[in-house]
PDB file of C-alpha atoms in Angstrom:
ATOM      1  CA  UNK E 248     -20.350   7.710  15.450  1.00  0.00           C
ATOM      2  CA  UNK E 249     -20.304   3.923  15.519  1.00  0.00           C
ATOM      3  CA  UNK E 250     -20.435   2.568  19.055  1.00  0.00           C
ATOM      4  CA  UNK E 251     -18.499  -0.685  19.620  1.00  0.00           C
ATOM      5  CA  UNK E 252     -20.484  -3.586  21.043  1.00  0.00           C
ATOM      6  CA  UNK E 253     -20.706  -3.828  24.812  1.00  0.00           C
ATOM      7  CA  UNK E 254     -17.957  -5.991  26.368  1.00  0.00           C
ATOM      8  CA  UNK E 255     -20.729  -8.088  27.943  1.00  0.00           C
ATOM      9  CA  UNK E 256     -22.445  -8.879  24.656  1.00  0.00           C
ATOM     10  CA  UNK E 257     -21.162 -11.213  21.915  1.00  0.00           C
ATOM     11  CA  UNK E 258     -18.928  -9.279  19.512  1.00  0.00           C
ATOM     12  CA  UNK E 259     -19.969  -9.976  15.909  1.00  0.00           C
ATOM     13  CA  UNK E 260     -16.547  -8.990  14.551  1.00  0.00           C
ATOM     14  CA  UNK E 261     -14.671 -12.155  13.628  1.00  0.00           C
ATOM     15  CA  UNK E 262     -11.305 -10.581  14.401  1.00  0.00           C
ATOM     16  CA  UNK E 263     -12.397 -10.288  18.037  1.00  0.00           C
ATOM     17  CA  UNK E 264     -13.286 -13.965  18.363  1.00  0.00           C
ATOM     18  CA  UNK E 265     -11.313 -16.568  20.302  1.00  0.00           C
ATOM     19  CA  UNK E 266      -9.441 -18.934  17.993  1.00  0.00           C
ATOM     20  CA  UNK E 267     -10.779 -22.436  18.728  1.00  0.00           C
ATOM     21  CA  UNK E 268      -7.495 -24.158  17.823  1.00  0.00           C
ATOM     22  CA  UNK E 269      -5.197 -22.321  20.226  1.00  0.00           C
ATOM     23  CA  UNK E 270      -6.820 -22.329  23.641  1.00  0.00           C
ATOM     24  CA  UNK E 271      -3.652 -23.878  25.158  1.00  0.00           C
ATOM     25  CA  UNK E 272      -1.248 -21.445  23.485  1.00  0.00           C
ATOM     26  CA  UNK E 273       0.502 -20.510  26.726  1.00  0.00           C
ATOM     27  CA  UNK E 274       1.489 -24.164  27.288  1.00  0.00           C
ATOM     28  CA  UNK E 275       3.421 -24.514  24.009  1.00  0.00           C
ATOM     29  CA  UNK E 276       7.207 -24.592  23.730  1.00  0.00           C
ATOM     30  CA  UNK E 277       9.063 -22.266  21.374  1.00  0.00           C
ATOM     31  CA  UNK E 278       8.978 -24.620  18.396  1.00  0.00           C
ATOM     32  CA  UNK E 279       5.245 -25.234  18.668  1.00  0.00           C
ATOM     33  CA  UNK E 280       4.567 -21.519  19.190  1.00  0.00           C
ATOM     34  CA  UNK E 281       6.472 -20.576  16.066  1.00  0.00           C
ATOM     35  CA  UNK E 282       4.650 -23.231  14.059  1.00  0.00           C
ATOM     36  CA  UNK E 283       1.266 -22.036  15.314  1.00  0.00           C
ATOM     37  CA  UNK E 284       1.962 -18.408  14.432  1.00  0.00           C
ATOM     38  CA  UNK E 285       3.464 -19.129  11.019  1.00  0.00           C
ATOM     39  CA  UNK E 286       0.775 -21.574   9.936  1.00  0.00           C
ATOM     40  CA  UNK E 287      -1.993 -19.180  10.932  1.00  0.00           C
ATOM     41  CA  UNK E 288      -0.422 -16.488   8.742  1.00  0.00           C
ATOM     42  CA  UNK E 289      -1.322 -18.599   5.707  1.00  0.00           C
ATOM     43  CA  UNK E 290      -4.872 -17.406   6.302  1.00  0.00           C
ATOM     44  CA  UNK E 291      -3.736 -13.891   5.387  1.00  0.00           C
ATOM     45  CA  UNK E 292      -2.705 -14.994   1.912  1.00  0.00           C
ATOM     46  CA  UNK E 293      -5.987 -16.816   1.371  1.00  0.00           C
ATOM     47  CA  UNK E 294      -7.968 -13.761   2.512  1.00  0.00           C
ATOM     48  CA  UNK E 295      -6.183 -11.530   0.001  1.00  0.00           C
ATOM     49  CA  UNK E 296      -6.582 -14.128  -2.733  1.00  0.00           C
ATOM     50  CA  UNK E 297     -10.328 -14.145  -2.099  1.00  0.00           C
ATOM     51  CA  UNK E 298     -10.363 -10.334  -2.297  1.00  0.00           C
ATOM     52  CA  UNK E 299      -8.500 -10.253  -5.616  1.00  0.00           C
ATOM     53  CA  UNK E 300     -11.519  -9.171  -7.646  1.00  0.00           C
ATOM     54  CA  UNK E 301     -12.310  -6.316  -5.266  1.00  0.00           C
ATOM     55  CA  UNK E 302      -8.698  -5.125  -5.308  1.00  0.00           C
ATOM     56  CA  UNK E 303      -8.692  -5.154  -9.122  1.00  0.00           C
ATOM     57  CA  UNK E 304     -11.887  -3.087  -9.145  1.00  0.00           C
ATOM     58  CA  UNK E 305     -10.229  -0.565  -6.837  1.00  0.00           C
ATOM     59  CA  UNK E 306      -7.214  -0.365  -9.177  1.00  0.00           C
ATOM     60  CA  UNK E 307      -9.478   0.295 -12.168  1.00  0.00           C
ATOM     61  CA  UNK E 308     -11.409   2.963 -10.293  1.00  0.00           C
ATOM     62  CA  UNK E 309      -8.308   4.695  -8.933  1.00  0.00           C
ATOM     63  CA  UNK E 310      -6.205   4.738 -12.102  1.00  0.00           C
ATOM     64  CA  UNK E 311      -7.959   7.593 -13.983  1.00  0.00           C
ATOM     65  CA  UNK E 312      -7.749   9.890 -10.957  1.00  0.00           C
ATOM     66  CA  UNK E 313      -4.064   9.255 -10.429  1.00  0.00           C
ATOM     67  CA  UNK E 314      -3.417   9.698 -14.155  1.00  0.00           C
ATOM     68  CA  UNK E 315      -4.967  13.167 -13.814  1.00  0.00           C
ATOM     69  CA  UNK E 316      -2.507  14.031 -11.067  1.00  0.00           C
ATOM     70  CA  UNK E 317      -4.424  12.846  -8.005  1.00  0.00           C
ATOM     71  CA  UNK E 318      -2.866  11.541  -4.817  1.00  0.00           C
ATOM     72  CA  UNK E 319      -2.954   8.336  -2.847  1.00  0.00           C
ATOM     73  CA  UNK E 320      -4.082   9.187   0.682  1.00  0.00           C
ATOM     74  CA  UNK E 321      -3.906   6.454   3.323  1.00  0.00           C
ATOM     75  CA  UNK E 322      -5.796   6.676   6.597  1.00  0.00           C
ATOM     76  CA  UNK E 323      -5.910   4.329   9.571  1.00  0.00           C
ATOM     77  CA  UNK E 324      -5.303   3.902  13.289  1.00  0.00           C
ATOM     78  CA  UNK E 325      -2.781   1.783  15.164  1.00  0.00           C
ATOM     79  CA  UNK E 326      -1.327  -1.085  13.140  1.00  0.00           C
ATOM     80  CA  UNK E 327      -3.556  -0.278  10.165  1.00  0.00           C
ATOM     81  CA  UNK E 328      -2.432   3.340  10.178  1.00  0.00           C
ATOM     82  CA  UNK E 329       1.238   2.389  10.392  1.00  0.00           C
ATOM     83  CA  UNK E 330       0.878  -0.007   7.460  1.00  0.00           C
ATOM     84  CA  UNK E 331      -0.723   2.774   5.436  1.00  0.00           C
ATOM     85  CA  UNK E 332       2.123   5.173   6.260  1.00  0.00           C
ATOM     86  CA  UNK E 333       4.622   2.451   5.312  1.00  0.00           C
ATOM     87  CA  UNK E 334       3.024   1.814   1.926  1.00  0.00           C
ATOM     88  CA  UNK E 335       2.882   5.540   1.184  1.00  0.00           C
ATOM     89  CA  UNK E 336       6.506   6.036   2.185  1.00  0.00           C
ATOM     90  CA  UNK E 337       7.861   3.187   0.069  1.00  0.00           C
ATOM     91  CA  UNK E 338       6.319   4.441  -3.184  1.00  0.00           C
ATOM     92  CA  UNK E 339       8.913   7.187  -3.595  1.00  0.00           C
ATOM     93  CA  UNK E 340      12.157   5.151  -3.526  1.00  0.00           C
ATOM     94  CA  UNK E 341      10.582   2.231  -5.385  1.00  0.00           C
ATOM     95  CA  UNK E 342       8.737   4.051  -8.156  1.00  0.00           C
ATOM     96  CA  UNK E 343       9.909   7.686  -7.947  1.00  0.00           C
ATOM     97  CA  UNK E 344       6.322   8.538  -6.979  1.00  0.00           C
ATOM     98  CA  UNK E 345       6.341  12.163  -5.755  1.00  0.00           C
ATOM     99  CA  UNK E 346       6.199  12.155  -1.954  1.00  0.00           C
ATOM    100  CA  UNK E 347       3.583  14.895  -1.967  1.00  0.00           C
ATOM    101  CA  UNK E 348       1.310  12.507  -3.876  1.00  0.00           C
ATOM    102  CA  UNK E 349       1.504   9.771  -1.218  1.00  0.00           C
ATOM    103  CA  UNK E 350      -0.054  11.016   2.011  1.00  0.00           C
ATOM    104  CA  UNK E 351      -0.193   8.904   5.165  1.00  0.00           C
ATOM    105  CA  UNK E 352      -2.674   9.940   7.859  1.00  0.00           C
ATOM    106  CA  UNK E 353      -2.773   8.135  11.201  1.00  0.00           C
ATOM    107  CA  UNK E 354      -4.976   8.694  14.236  1.00  0.00           C
ATOM    108  CA  UNK E 355      -2.959  10.625  16.785  1.00  0.00           C
ATOM    109  CA  UNK E 356      -0.639  12.174  14.190  1.00  0.00           C
ATOM    110  CA  UNK E 357       2.949  11.321  13.361  1.00  0.00           C
ATOM    111  CA  UNK E 358       3.735  10.511  17.010  1.00  0.00           C
ATOM    112  CA  UNK E 359       1.403   7.513  16.686  1.00  0.00           C
ATOM    113  CA  UNK E 360       3.711   5.907  14.121  1.00  0.00           C
ATOM    114  CA  UNK E 361       6.128   4.984  16.917  1.00  0.00           C
ATOM    115  CA  UNK E 362       4.023   5.320  20.031  1.00  0.00           C
ATOM    116  CA  UNK E 363       0.457   4.266  20.772  1.00  0.00           C
ATOM    117  CA  UNK E 364      -1.828   7.259  21.226  1.00  0.00           C
ATOM    118  CA  UNK E 365      -4.681   5.925  23.303  1.00  0.00           C
ATOM    119  CA  UNK E 366      -8.181   7.032  22.346  1.00  0.00           C
ATOM    120  CA  UNK E 367      -7.160   8.760  19.109  1.00  0.00           C
ATOM    121  CA  UNK E 368      -8.954   6.192  16.981  1.00  0.00           C
ATOM    122  CA  UNK E 369     -12.276   6.919  18.700  1.00  0.00           C
ATOM    123  CA  UNK E 370     -12.531  10.475  17.328  1.00  0.00           C
ATOM    124  CA  UNK E 371     -14.471  10.629  14.075  1.00  0.00           C
ATOM    125  CA  UNK E 372     -14.195  14.406  13.972  1.00  0.00           C
ATOM    126  CA  UNK E 373     -10.400  14.135  14.011  1.00  0.00           C
ATOM    127  CA  UNK E 374     -10.523  11.861  10.973  1.00  0.00           C
ATOM    128  CA  UNK E 375     -12.646  14.389   9.101  1.00  0.00           C
ATOM    129  CA  UNK E 376     -10.365  17.229  10.196  1.00  0.00           C
ATOM    130  CA  UNK E 377      -7.279  15.394   8.916  1.00  0.00           C
ATOM    131  CA  UNK E 378      -8.939  14.948   5.525  1.00  0.00           C
ATOM    132  CA  UNK E 379      -9.724  18.654   5.364  1.00  0.00           C
ATOM    133  CA  UNK E 380      -6.210  19.497   6.539  1.00  0.00           C
ATOM    134  CA  UNK E 381      -4.740  17.372   3.737  1.00  0.00           C
ATOM    135  CA  UNK E 382      -6.997  19.205   1.283  1.00  0.00           C
ATOM    136  CA  UNK E 383      -8.281  15.959  -0.156  1.00  0.00           C
ATOM    137  CA  UNK E 384     -10.047  16.597  -3.470  1.00  0.00           C
ATOM    138  CA  UNK E 385     -11.925  14.947  -6.293  1.00  0.00           C
ATOM    139  CA  UNK E 386      -8.875  13.491  -8.050  1.00  0.00           C
ATOM    140  CA  UNK E 387      -7.531  11.904  -4.861  1.00  0.00           C
ATOM    141  CA  UNK E 388      -7.906   8.275  -3.805  1.00  0.00           C
ATOM    142  CA  UNK E 389      -8.439   7.586  -0.110  1.00  0.00           C
ATOM    143  CA  UNK E 390      -7.370   4.134   1.091  1.00  0.00           C
ATOM    144  CA  UNK E 391      -9.046   3.674   4.464  1.00  0.00           C
ATOM    145  CA  UNK E 392      -7.778   0.745   6.545  1.00  0.00           C
ATOM    146  CA  UNK E 393      -9.316  -0.701   9.708  1.00  0.00           C
ATOM    147  CA  UNK E 394      -9.166  -4.335  10.772  1.00  0.00           C
ATOM    148  CA  UNK E 395     -12.374  -3.968  12.771  1.00  0.00           C
ATOM    149  CA  UNK E 396     -14.162  -2.028  10.053  1.00  0.00           C
ATOM    150  CA  UNK E 397     -15.697   0.120  12.775  1.00  0.00           C
ATOM    151  CA  UNK E 398     -12.942   2.589  13.761  1.00  0.00           C
ATOM    152  CA  UNK E 399     -14.569   6.034  14.209  1.00  0.00           C
ATOM    153  CA  UNK E 400     -11.457   7.980  13.108  1.00  0.00           C
ATOM    154  CA  UNK E 401     -11.391   6.087   9.809  1.00  0.00           C
ATOM    155  CA  UNK E 402     -15.149   6.354   9.287  1.00  0.00           C
ATOM    156  CA  UNK E 403     -14.978  10.104   9.855  1.00  0.00           C
ATOM    157  CA  UNK E 404     -12.217  10.355   7.275  1.00  0.00           C
ATOM    158  CA  UNK E 405     -14.174   8.352   4.693  1.00  0.00           C
ATOM    159  CA  UNK E 406     -17.292  10.474   5.158  1.00  0.00           C
ATOM    160  CA  UNK E 407     -15.325  13.700   4.749  1.00  0.00           C
ATOM    161  CA  UNK E 408     -13.423  12.392   1.720  1.00  0.00           C
ATOM    162  CA  UNK E 409     -16.608  11.338  -0.053  1.00  0.00           C
ATOM    163  CA  UNK E 410     -18.143  14.739   0.620  1.00  0.00           C
ATOM    164  CA  UNK E 411     -15.115  16.260  -1.125  1.00  0.00           C
ATOM    165  CA  UNK E 412     -15.514  14.000  -4.151  1.00  0.00           C
ATOM    166  CA  UNK E 413     -12.562  11.668  -3.555  1.00  0.00           C
ATOM    167  CA  UNK E 414     -12.661   7.979  -4.449  1.00  0.00           C
ATOM    168  CA  UNK E 415     -12.719   5.922  -1.255  1.00  0.00           C
ATOM    169  CA  UNK E 416     -11.347   2.391  -0.885  1.00  0.00           C
ATOM    170  CA  UNK E 417     -12.225   0.632   2.369  1.00  0.00           C
ATOM    171  CA  UNK E 418     -10.029  -2.229   3.600  1.00  0.00           C
ATOM    172  CA  UNK E 419     -11.419  -4.196   6.561  1.00  0.00           C
ATOM    173  CA  UNK E 420     -11.043  -7.670   8.058  1.00  0.00           C
ATOM    174  CA  UNK E 421     -14.658  -8.154   9.103  1.00  0.00           C
ATOM    175  CA  UNK E 422     -17.653  -8.606   6.783  1.00  0.00           C
ATOM    176  CA  UNK E 423     -20.722  -6.413   7.005  1.00  0.00           C
ATOM    177  CA  UNK E 424     -18.953  -3.551   8.757  1.00  0.00           C
ATOM    178  CA  UNK E 425     -19.596   0.201   8.399  1.00  0.00           C
ATOM    179  CA  UNK E 426     -16.295   0.884   6.631  1.00  0.00           C
ATOM    180  CA  UNK E 427     -17.071  -1.541   3.812  1.00  0.00           C
ATOM    181  CA  UNK E 428     -20.560  -0.067   3.483  1.00  0.00           C
ATOM    182  CA  UNK E 429     -19.312   3.523   3.449  1.00  0.00           C
ATOM    183  CA  UNK E 430     -16.508   3.174   0.879  1.00  0.00           C
ATOM    184  CA  UNK E 431     -16.908   3.349  -2.896  1.00  0.00           C
ATOM    185  CA  UNK E 432     -14.715   0.250  -3.255  1.00  0.00           C
ATOM    186  CA  UNK E 433     -14.951  -2.358  -0.500  1.00  0.00           C
ATOM    187  CA  UNK E 434     -12.063  -4.788   0.062  1.00  0.00           C
ATOM    188  CA  UNK E 435     -12.877  -7.485   2.611  1.00  0.00           C
ATOM    189  CA  UNK E 436      -9.918  -9.415   4.019  1.00  0.00           C
ATOM    190  CA  UNK E 437     -11.794 -11.991   6.067  1.00  0.00           C
ATOM    191  CA  UNK E 438      -8.991 -13.364   8.245  1.00  0.00           C
ATOM    192  CA  UNK E 439     -11.125 -14.464  11.207  1.00  0.00           C
ATOM    193  CA  UNK E 440      -9.910 -14.931  14.803  1.00  0.00           C
ATOM    194  CA  UNK E 441      -6.236 -14.457  15.642  1.00  0.00           C
ATOM    195  CA  UNK E 442      -3.927 -16.936  17.380  1.00  0.00           C
ATOM    196  CA  UNK E 443      -3.727 -14.345  20.175  1.00  0.00           C
ATOM    197  CA  UNK E 444      -7.353 -13.311  20.355  1.00  0.00           C
ATOM    198  CA  UNK E 445      -7.963  -9.768  19.151  1.00  0.00           C
ATOM    199  CA  UNK E 446      -4.327  -9.057  18.219  1.00  0.00           C
ATOM    200  CA  UNK E 447      -4.946  -7.830  14.680  1.00  0.00           C
ATOM    201  CA  UNK E 448      -1.254  -7.020  14.225  1.00  0.00           C
ATOM    202  CA  UNK E 449      -1.007 -10.718  13.340  1.00  0.00           C
ATOM    203  CA  UNK E 450      -2.662 -12.171  10.241  1.00  0.00           C
ATOM    204  CA  UNK E 451      -5.145  -9.321   9.861  1.00  0.00           C
ATOM    205  CA  UNK E 452      -2.195  -6.946   9.607  1.00  0.00           C
ATOM    206  CA  UNK E 453      -0.338  -9.293   7.263  1.00  0.00           C
ATOM    207  CA  UNK E 454      -3.352  -9.430   4.955  1.00  0.00           C
ATOM    208  CA  UNK E 455      -3.533  -5.632   4.971  1.00  0.00           C
ATOM    209  CA  UNK E 456       0.158  -5.377   4.097  1.00  0.00           C
ATOM    210  CA  UNK E 457      -0.241  -7.785   1.166  1.00  0.00           C
ATOM    211  CA  UNK E 458      -3.372  -6.006  -0.065  1.00  0.00           C
ATOM    212  CA  UNK E 459      -1.773  -2.562   0.116  1.00  0.00           C
ATOM    213  CA  UNK E 460       1.374  -3.786  -1.652  1.00  0.00           C
ATOM    214  CA  UNK E 461      -0.787  -5.360  -4.327  1.00  0.00           C
ATOM    215  CA  UNK E 462      -3.040  -2.345  -4.824  1.00  0.00           C
ATOM    216  CA  UNK E 463      -0.306   0.282  -4.993  1.00  0.00           C
ATOM    217  CA  UNK E 464       2.087  -1.865  -7.045  1.00  0.00           C
ATOM    218  CA  UNK E 465      -0.628  -2.663  -9.599  1.00  0.00           C
ATOM    219  CA  UNK E 466      -1.341   1.046  -9.913  1.00  0.00           C
ATOM    220  CA  UNK E 467       2.333   1.861 -10.404  1.00  0.00           C
ATOM    221  CA  UNK E 468       2.663  -0.782 -13.130  1.00  0.00           C
ATOM    222  CA  UNK E 469      -0.326   0.644 -14.989  1.00  0.00           C
ATOM    223  CA  UNK E 470       1.056   4.163 -14.605  1.00  0.00           C
ATOM    224  CA  UNK E 471       4.192   3.123 -16.483  1.00  0.00           C
ATOM    225  CA  UNK E 472       6.569   2.747 -13.557  1.00  0.00           C
ATOM    226  CA  UNK E 473       7.644  -0.738 -14.675  1.00  0.00           C
ATOM    227  CA  UNK E 474       9.045  -2.108 -17.961  1.00  0.00           C
ATOM    228  CA  UNK E 475       8.373  -5.821 -18.245  1.00  0.00           C
ATOM    229  CA  UNK E 476       8.828  -6.676 -14.601  1.00  0.00           C
ATOM    230  CA  UNK E 477      11.774  -4.315 -14.128  1.00  0.00           C
ATOM    231  CA  UNK E 478      11.635  -1.481 -11.604  1.00  0.00           C
ATOM    232  CA  UNK E 479      12.790   1.189 -14.071  1.00  0.00           C
ATOM    233  CA  UNK E 480      11.613   4.186 -12.029  1.00  0.00           C
ATOM    234  CA  UNK E 481      13.736   3.317  -8.997  1.00  0.00           C
ATOM    235  CA  UNK E 482      15.463   6.261  -7.317  1.00  0.00           C
ATOM    236  CA  UNK E 483      19.234   5.724  -7.197  1.00  0.00           C
ATOM    237  CA  UNK E 484      19.609   7.329  -3.785  1.00  0.00           C
ATOM    238  CA  UNK E 485      22.343   5.102  -2.294  1.00  0.00           C
ATOM    239  CA  UNK E 486      25.106   2.733  -3.380  1.00  0.00           C
ATOM    240  CA  UNK E 487      22.844  -0.338  -3.320  1.00  0.00           C
ATOM    241  CA  UNK E 488      20.261   1.342  -5.535  1.00  0.00           C
ATOM    242  CA  UNK E 489      22.904   2.742  -7.876  1.00  0.00           C
ATOM    243  CA  UNK E 490      24.192  -0.780  -8.473  1.00  0.00           C
ATOM    244  CA  UNK E 491      20.642  -2.023  -8.913  1.00  0.00           C
ATOM    245  CA  UNK E 492      20.080   0.665 -11.537  1.00  0.00           C
ATOM    246  CA  UNK E 493      23.128  -0.574 -13.453  1.00  0.00           C
ATOM    247  CA  UNK E 494      21.927  -4.177 -13.345  1.00  0.00           C
ATOM    248  CA  UNK E 495      18.419  -3.213 -14.451  1.00  0.00           C
ATOM    249  CA  UNK E 496      19.773  -1.155 -17.337  1.00  0.00           C
ATOM    250  CA  UNK E 497      22.049  -3.966 -18.492  1.00  0.00           C
ATOM    251  CA  UNK E 498      19.236  -6.502 -18.270  1.00  0.00           C
ATOM    252  CA  UNK E 499      16.744  -4.353 -20.169  1.00  0.00           C
ATOM    253  CA  UNK E 500      19.089  -3.326 -22.966  1.00  0.00           C
ATOM    254  CA  UNK E 501      21.811  -5.951 -23.250  1.00  0.00           C
ATOM    255  CA  UNK E 502      24.374  -3.176 -22.813  1.00  0.00           C
ATOM    256  CA  UNK E 503      27.700  -3.682 -21.070  1.00  0.00           C
ATOM    257  CA  UNK E 504      28.215  -2.443 -17.536  1.00  0.00           C
ATOM    258  CA  UNK E 505      30.362   0.397 -18.841  1.00  0.00           C
ATOM    259  CA  UNK E 506      27.715   1.448 -21.362  1.00  0.00           C
ATOM    260  CA  UNK E 507      25.000   1.277 -18.704  1.00  0.00           C
ATOM    261  CA  UNK E 508      26.988   3.402 -16.278  1.00  0.00           C
ATOM    262  CA  UNK E 509      27.693   6.000 -18.961  1.00  0.00           C
ATOM    263  CA  UNK E 510      24.045   6.200 -19.987  1.00  0.00           C
ATOM    264  CA  UNK E 511      22.889   6.437 -16.394  1.00  0.00           C
ATOM    265  CA  UNK E 512      25.375   9.233 -15.740  1.00  0.00           C
ATOM    266  CA  UNK E 513      23.968  11.182 -18.680  1.00  0.00           C
ATOM    267  CA  UNK E 514      20.398  10.357 -17.602  1.00  0.00           C
ATOM    268  CA  UNK E 515      20.893  11.589 -14.050  1.00  0.00           C
ATOM    269  CA  UNK E 516      20.652   8.047 -12.705  1.00  0.00           C
ATOM    270  CA  UNK E 517      17.188   7.500 -14.216  1.00  0.00           C
ATOM    271  CA  UNK E 518      16.924   3.915 -15.450  1.00  0.00           C
ATOM    272  CA  UNK E 519      13.934   4.571 -17.685  1.00  0.00           C
ATOM    273  CA  UNK E 520      15.759   7.328 -19.555  1.00  0.00           C
ATOM    274  CA  UNK E 521      18.934   5.228 -19.898  1.00  0.00           C
ATOM    275  CA  UNK E 522      16.816   2.358 -21.213  1.00  0.00           C
ATOM    276  CA  UNK E 523      15.360   4.467 -24.033  1.00  0.00           C
ATOM    277  CA  UNK E 524      18.775   5.996 -24.795  1.00  0.00           C
ATOM    278  CA  UNK E 525      20.478   2.657 -25.225  1.00  0.00           C
ATOM    279  CA  UNK E 526      17.633   0.858 -26.999  1.00  0.00           C
ATOM    280  CA  UNK E 527      17.071   3.667 -29.547  1.00  0.00           C
ATOM    281  CA  UNK E 528      20.556   5.110 -29.734  1.00  0.00           C
ATOM    282  CA  UNK E 529      19.453   8.617 -28.764  1.00  0.00           C
ATOM    283  CA  UNK E 530      20.717  11.181 -26.279  1.00  0.00           C
ATOM    284  CA  UNK E 531      19.271  11.860 -22.852  1.00  0.00           C
ATOM    285  CA  UNK E 532      17.234  14.858 -24.009  1.00  0.00           C
ATOM    286  CA  UNK E 533      15.596  12.930 -26.834  1.00  0.00           C
ATOM    287  CA  UNK E 534      14.894   9.972 -24.540  1.00  0.00           C
ATOM    288  CA  UNK E 535      13.272  12.228 -21.968  1.00  0.00           C
ATOM    289  CA  UNK E 536      11.149  13.894 -24.637  1.00  0.00           C
ATOM    290  CA  UNK E 537       9.965  10.521 -25.932  1.00  0.00           C
ATOM    291  CA  UNK E 538       9.068   9.387 -22.426  1.00  0.00           C
ATOM    292  CA  UNK E 539       7.182  12.585 -21.722  1.00  0.00           C
ATOM    293  CA  UNK E 540       5.212  12.239 -24.960  1.00  0.00           C
ATOM    294  CA  UNK E 541       4.411   8.644 -23.997  1.00  0.00           C
ATOM    295  CA  UNK E 542       3.138   9.602 -20.565  1.00  0.00           C
ATOM    296  CA  UNK E 543       6.121   7.935 -18.925  1.00  0.00           C
ATOM    297  CA  UNK E 544       5.426   4.505 -20.409  1.00  0.00           C
ATOM    298  CA  UNK E 545       8.640   2.880 -21.592  1.00  0.00           C
ATOM    299  CA  UNK E 546       7.022   0.545 -24.128  1.00  0.00           C
ATOM    300  CA  UNK E 547       5.219   3.398 -25.833  1.00  0.00           C
ATOM    301  CA  UNK E 548       8.397   5.515 -25.880  1.00  0.00           C
ATOM    302  CA  UNK E 549      10.208   2.587 -27.521  1.00  0.00           C
ATOM    303  CA  UNK E 550       7.440   2.163 -30.088  1.00  0.00           C
ATOM    304  CA  UNK E 551       6.488  -1.239 -28.701  1.00  0.00           C
ATOM    305  CA  UNK E 552       2.829  -0.328 -28.120  1.00  0.00           C
TER     306      UNK E 552
END
């Protein structure tokens, strides 16, 4: 188990440092406070930009496992854990990714999504137990998130996942930390000290959110969940999404609204199927068969390569 540095000794983790530019933060009025917080968030974007190569490497490493039917498994504690659960949850309505293939694990269990569970992140054995409980295997991809890079719960999860043959991606906001050393793919988001010292729900969390969005979205694109830049695997689960499906179908095919609605009705609301139907002039069954033969990739089903 990794022991955090003593409170009396200098903490080498940059996220724990005191921001030199904001030592008078409590004296600022509302306008100046807002400006300070917003401007510091720009550091999150720069940190992710710098990590672009590492994120791309993680995408390349993860893609074959997911193509074989593996799962995305997110693990974290506190803010990091909640961001992982959020990314996992959003994959289903956005890309029709099966919910059982997007697993969010957080220290302290589901209760910790809404309520802080003190001390849960310090238990490495619990992290390992959650990995075993989720039956993580060799085709799965573990995305382990910890701003500090030293969270025992997350480190325990990574160790257990590697022992079970899973690919591990470590996302941390401090260089040279155990999480980055332990993971197969290391993604450093070096955001440095926070405006409110140590509050990694600020730009460290923002950088994690951007990185997770980027990683999972890139994977979904390469898995055929997007045609051009259109979200053709969206689940039409409410009125807003039903209307979005119509607009996407019209845009992709040049069909009228009436034609798009008819095709979507025959396709069970599935934009990708309606797209192939209208572009090739085939029925829903034929469109579905073409998509299945093409591994779900619209361009291949349309013969566009």
